[in-house]
Coordinates of C-alpha atoms in Angstrom, one line a residue:
M1 CA -4.2 3.9 14.2
K2 CA -2.1 4.3 11.0
I3 CA -2.8 3.0 7.5
I4 CA 0.2 1.6 5.8
C5 CA -0.2 1.2 2.0
I6 CA 1.8 -0.8 -0.5
G7 CA 2.2 0.6 -4.0
R8 CA 3.0 -1.4 -7.2
N9 CA 2.5 -4.8 -5.6
Y10 CA 0.9 -6.3 -8.7
S11 CA 3.2 -6.2 -11.8
E12 CA 0.4 -5.6 -14.3
H13 CA -0.7 -2.5 -12.3
A14 CA 2.8 -1.2 -12.2
K15 CA 3.1 -1.6 -15.9
E16 CA -0.3 0.1 -16.6
L17 CA 1.0 3.3 -14.9
G18 CA 4.4 3.1 -16.5
N19 CA 6.2 2.2 -13.3
A20 CA 9.1 -0.2 -12.8
I21 CA 8.6 -3.5 -11.0
P22 CA 9.9 -2.8 -7.4
E23 CA 12.6 -4.8 -5.8
K24 CA 11.3 -3.9 -2.3
P25 CA 7.8 -2.9 -1.2
V26 CA 6.8 0.7 -2.0
I27 CA 5.3 2.2 1.1
F28 CA 3.2 5.3 1.8
I29 CA 1.0 6.1 4.7
K30 CA -2.5 7.6 5.1
P31 CA -3.7 9.3 8.3
D32 CA -6.6 7.9 10.2
T33 CA -8.7 10.9 9.0
A34 CA -8.5 9.3 5.5
V35 CA -11.0 6.5 6.6
L36 CA -14.3 7.1 4.9
K37 CA -17.3 7.4 7.2
G38 CA -20.4 5.8 5.6
N39 CA -20.9 4.8 2.0
D40 CA -20.8 8.1 0.2
F41 CA -17.6 9.4 -1.3
Y42 CA -17.6 13.1 -2.2
L43 CA -15.3 14.1 -5.0
P44 CA -12.8 16.7 -3.7
E45 CA -12.5 20.1 -5.2
F46 CA -8.7 19.9 -5.7
S47 CA -8.7 17.1 -8.3
N48 CA -10.4 16.3 -11.6
D49 CA -9.0 12.8 -11.8
I50 CA -9.9 10.6 -8.8
H51 CA -9.1 6.9 -9.3
Y52 CA -10.3 3.8 -7.5
E53 CA -7.7 1.2 -6.4
L54 CA -9.2 -1.9 -4.8
E55 CA -7.0 -3.8 -2.3
V56 CA -7.1 -6.5 0.3
V57 CA -6.7 -5.0 3.7
L58 CA -5.1 -6.6 6.8
K59 CA -5.9 -5.5 10.4
I60 CA -3.0 -5.8 12.9
S61 CA -4.1 -7.8 15.9
K62 CA -0.7 -8.1 17.6
G63 CA 1.8 -5.3 17.7
G64 CA 5.5 -5.7 17.0
K65 CA 8.8 -4.3 15.7
Y66 CA 11.3 -6.2 13.5
I67 CA 8.8 -8.9 12.9
Q68 CA 10.3 -12.0 11.1
K69 CA 8.6 -13.3 8.1
E70 CA 8.2 -16.7 9.7
S71 CA 6.0 -15.2 12.5
A72 CA 4.3 -12.4 10.5
S73 CA 1.1 -14.3 10.2
K74 CA 0.6 -14.2 13.9
H75 CA 0.2 -10.4 13.8
Y76 CA -3.1 -10.3 11.9
D77 CA -6.2 -12.4 12.1
E78 CA -8.7 -10.5 10.0
I79 CA -8.9 -9.3 6.4
S80 CA -11.2 -7.1 4.4
L81 CA -11.3 -5.1 1.2
G82 CA -10.6 -1.4 0.8
I83 CA -10.4 1.3 -1.8
D84 CA -7.4 3.6 -2.0
F85 CA -8.8 6.7 -3.7
T86 CA -6.1 8.5 -5.5
A87 CA -6.0 12.0 -7.0
R88 CA -4.0 10.9 -10.0
D89 CA -3.6 14.3 -11.5
L90 CA -2.1 15.6 -8.3
Q91 CA 0.0 12.5 -7.8
T92 CA 1.5 12.9 -11.3
E93 CA 2.3 16.6 -10.6
L94 CA 3.9 15.8 -7.3
K95 CA 5.9 12.9 -8.7
S96 CA 7.2 15.0 -11.6
K97 CA 8.7 17.4 -9.0
G98 CA 10.2 14.7 -6.9
L99 CA 7.7 15.5 -4.1
P100 CA 5.9 13.1 -1.7
W101 CA 2.5 11.8 -2.7
E102 CA 0.6 12.4 0.6
L103 CA -1.7 15.1 -0.8
A104 CA -2.8 12.8 -3.5
K105 CA -3.2 9.7 -1.3
G106 CA -4.0 10.8 2.3
F107 CA -6.9 13.3 1.9
D108 CA -10.1 12.9 3.9
G109 CA -12.2 10.0 2.9
S110 CA -9.5 8.5 0.6
A111 CA -9.4 5.1 2.5
V112 CA -12.5 3.0 2.2
V113 CA -12.6 0.0 4.5
G114 CA -15.2 -2.8 4.6
N115 CA -16.1 -5.1 7.4
F116 CA -13.5 -7.5 8.6
F117 CA -13.6 -11.3 8.4
K118 CA -11.5 -14.1 10.0
K119 CA -8.6 -15.0 7.8
E120 CA -9.1 -18.7 8.6
D121 CA -12.1 -18.6 6.4
Y122 CA -10.1 -17.9 3.2
S123 CA -7.2 -19.2 1.2
L124 CA -5.0 -16.2 1.6
E125 CA -2.5 -17.2 -1.1
N126 CA -5.2 -17.7 -3.7
L127 CA -7.8 -15.1 -2.9
P128 CA -9.9 -13.6 -5.7
F129 CA -11.4 -10.1 -5.3
S130 CA -13.1 -7.8 -7.8
L131 CA -14.6 -4.3 -8.3
L132 CA -17.6 -3.3 -10.3
Q133 CA -18.2 0.2 -11.5
N134 CA -21.8 0.7 -12.4
K135 CA -22.2 -3.1 -12.7
K136 CA -19.2 -3.5 -15.0
K137 CA -16.2 -5.4 -13.7
V138 CA -13.2 -3.1 -13.9
Q139 CA -10.8 -4.9 -11.5
D140 CA -10.3 -8.6 -11.1
G141 CA -7.5 -9.5 -8.8
N142 CA -6.0 -12.5 -7.0
T143 CA -3.5 -12.4 -4.2
K144 CA -1.5 -15.2 -6.0
D145 CA -0.3 -12.4 -8.3
M146 CA 1.1 -10.2 -5.6
I147 CA 4.9 -9.4 -5.8
F148 CA 5.2 -9.3 -2.0
S149 CA 3.1 -11.5 0.2
F150 CA 1.2 -10.4 3.3
D151 CA 4.0 -11.8 5.4
D152 CA 6.7 -10.1 3.3
I153 CA 4.9 -6.8 3.8
I154 CA 4.5 -7.1 7.6
A155 CA 8.2 -8.1 8.0
F156 CA 9.4 -5.3 5.8
A157 CA 7.2 -2.5 7.2
S158 CA 7.9 -3.5 10.8
Q159 CA 11.6 -2.7 10.2
Y160 CA 10.7 0.9 9.9
F161 CA 7.4 1.3 11.8
T162 CA 6.3 -0.3 15.0
L163 CA 3.0 -2.0 14.2
R164 CA 0.2 -1.5 16.7
V165 CA -3.1 -3.3 17.3
G166 CA -5.7 -1.8 15.0
D167 CA -3.3 -0.6 12.3
L168 CA -4.4 -1.3 8.8
I169 CA -2.3 -2.5 5.8
F170 CA -3.6 -1.9 2.3
T171 CA -1.7 -4.6 0.3
G172 CA -1.7 -3.2 -3.2
T173 CA -4.1 -3.0 -6.2
P174 CA -4.3 -5.2 -9.4
K175 CA -4.5 -3.7 -12.9
G176 CA -7.7 -2.0 -14.0
V177 CA -7.6 1.2 -11.9
G178 CA -9.6 4.1 -13.4
K179 CA -11.4 7.3 -12.9
V180 CA -14.6 7.7 -10.9
E181 CA -17.4 10.1 -11.9
E182 CA -20.3 11.7 -10.0
N183 CA -23.1 9.2 -9.5
D184 CA -20.9 6.1 -10.0
I185 CA -21.6 3.1 -7.9
L186 CA -18.6 1.0 -6.8
E187 CA -19.2 -2.6 -5.6
A188 CA -16.4 -4.7 -4.2
F189 CA -16.4 -8.5 -3.8
L190 CA -14.2 -10.8 -1.8
V191 CA -14.5 -14.1 -3.5
E192 CA -18.3 -13.8 -4.3
E193 CA -19.4 -11.8 -1.2
K194 CA -20.1 -8.1 -1.6
I195 CA -17.9 -6.2 0.9
L196 CA -18.3 -2.6 -0.3
D197 CA -21.0 -0.6 -1.9
I198 CA -19.9 3.0 -2.4
R199 CA -21.7 5.9 -4.1
I200 CA -19.7 8.7 -5.7
L201 CA -21.1 12.2 -5.1

C-alpha cells in the first residue's frame, strides 16, 4: 500500500506558505509505515515545528494505470479524513537545498487516517471539512475550492504510478495549517461528523 499526497491543491494554502499556484498536481509519497497506529501522535525528536494539514482521503478500490479522467470515479468508492503531519522546519531546510521532502513528510506516524465511508453518502464536489485544535477551529475547508479534483488527481497520478487496491490518496489541505504542541487535541469533522480525535504527546 502506498500513500500518494497532493501538495498545494488549495490556492489559499499555497499562498500562506509563499508557494506559486501549481499548473499540475504536486505529488509526494509517504510509505505505509507513516500510517499512525492509534490516536496518539508522538512529537519526533528531529523537529521543533510539526504542522497539521487536514485533508480528504480517497481509498483506491480498483487498480489501474493511465486512468482517464472520465472513468476515474470508478476507481474509488470510499472517503475519509486524514492529517498529513509535516516537519515544517526540516521541509524548509530541504527545499532551500533543492532536496526531496520525504524526511519531513514520510516519517513514522505522519499519516493519520480515519475510518472510511461510502462516497455515495456525500456531495463530493461540495464537501465541507474542518479541524479543531483544542476546541478552536483552525482549518475550514471545502472540496469546491480544490484546484485539481479527485478525478483529475487519479488520472494524473496514474500516468506515473500504477494504482493498486488499498492505496490512499491525500488530496490536499486548505489554508490554516499550523504548529502542534504537546498535549494538544486535534478533532477533525467531515461535514458535521467527527472522524478523528488525536492527542499530541
